[in-house]
Tab-separated table of C-alpha atoms in Angstrom:
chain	number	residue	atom	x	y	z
U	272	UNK	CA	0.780	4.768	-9.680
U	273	UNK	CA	-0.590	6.889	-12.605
U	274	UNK	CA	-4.256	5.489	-11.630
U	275	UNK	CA	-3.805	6.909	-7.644
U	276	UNK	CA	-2.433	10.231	-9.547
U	277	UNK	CA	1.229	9.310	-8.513
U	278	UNK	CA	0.041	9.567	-4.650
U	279	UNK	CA	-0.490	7.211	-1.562
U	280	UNK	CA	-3.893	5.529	-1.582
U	281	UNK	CA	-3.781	6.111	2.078
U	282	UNK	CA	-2.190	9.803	3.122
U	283	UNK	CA	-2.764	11.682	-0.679
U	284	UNK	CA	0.902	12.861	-0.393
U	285	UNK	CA	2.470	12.014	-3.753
U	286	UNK	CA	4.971	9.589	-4.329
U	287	UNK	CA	8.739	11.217	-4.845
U	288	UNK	CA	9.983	9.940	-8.388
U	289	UNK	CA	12.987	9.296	-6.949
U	290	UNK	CA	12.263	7.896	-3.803
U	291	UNK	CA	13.176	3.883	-3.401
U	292	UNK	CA	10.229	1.856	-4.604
U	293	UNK	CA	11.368	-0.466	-1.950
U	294	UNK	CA	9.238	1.997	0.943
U	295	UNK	CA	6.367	1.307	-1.204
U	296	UNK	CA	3.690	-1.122	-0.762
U	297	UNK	CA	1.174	-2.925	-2.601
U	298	UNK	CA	-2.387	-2.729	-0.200
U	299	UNK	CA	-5.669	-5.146	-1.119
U	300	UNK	CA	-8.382	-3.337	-0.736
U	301	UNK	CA	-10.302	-6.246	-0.101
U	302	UNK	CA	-8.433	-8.483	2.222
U	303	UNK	CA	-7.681	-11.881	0.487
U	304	UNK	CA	-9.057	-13.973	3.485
U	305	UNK	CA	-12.119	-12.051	2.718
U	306	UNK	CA	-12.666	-12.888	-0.535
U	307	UNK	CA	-10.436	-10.299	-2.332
U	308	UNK	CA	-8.269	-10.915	-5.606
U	309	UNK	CA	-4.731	-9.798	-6.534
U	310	UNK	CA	-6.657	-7.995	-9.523
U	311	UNK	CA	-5.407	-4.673	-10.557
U	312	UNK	CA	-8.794	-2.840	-9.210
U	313	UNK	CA	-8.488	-4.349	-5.694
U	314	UNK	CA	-4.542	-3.260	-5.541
U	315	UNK	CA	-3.507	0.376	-4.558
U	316	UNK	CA	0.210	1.336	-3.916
U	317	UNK	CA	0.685	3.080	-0.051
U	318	UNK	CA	4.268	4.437	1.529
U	319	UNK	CA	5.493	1.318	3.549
U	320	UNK	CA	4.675	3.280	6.679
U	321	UNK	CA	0.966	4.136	5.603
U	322	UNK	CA	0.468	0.436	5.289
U	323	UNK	CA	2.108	-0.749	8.255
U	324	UNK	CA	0.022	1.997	10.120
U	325	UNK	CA	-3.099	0.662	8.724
U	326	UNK	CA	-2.456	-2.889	9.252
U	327	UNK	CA	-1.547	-1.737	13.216
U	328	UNK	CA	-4.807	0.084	13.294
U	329	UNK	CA	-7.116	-3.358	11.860
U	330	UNK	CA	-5.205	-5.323	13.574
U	331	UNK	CA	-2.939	-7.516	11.589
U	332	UNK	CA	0.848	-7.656	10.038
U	333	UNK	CA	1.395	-6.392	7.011
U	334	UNK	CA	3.616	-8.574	4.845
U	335	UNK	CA	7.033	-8.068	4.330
U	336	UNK	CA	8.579	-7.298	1.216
């Protein structure tokens, strides 16, 4: 979270420090079926609804929690 300056990877609005970090998610930035890693440089941390909008958008489910 520090690294993304304690905001969404996706929207820029910052993450409340109390809010449930259950409605956030952990995004790939390089799919893993396309070759992508779980490392720490591929991750970034989105609101639950910024990554279920993105996945909509590409066109595949984002993974439940």
């Amino acid at each position: 979270m520090r690294a993304q300056g304690y905001a969404c990877a996706a929207c820029g609005v910052p993450f409340d420090p109390d809010e449930n970090i259950n409605m956030m998610d952990v995004h790939h930035a390089q799919p893993r079926h396309t070759g992508g890693g779980d490392e720490t440089g591929n991750l970034r941390l989105l609101h639950r609804w910024c990554h279920r909008q993105h996945h909509q958008q590409v066109g595949y489910r984002a993974a439940e929690a």
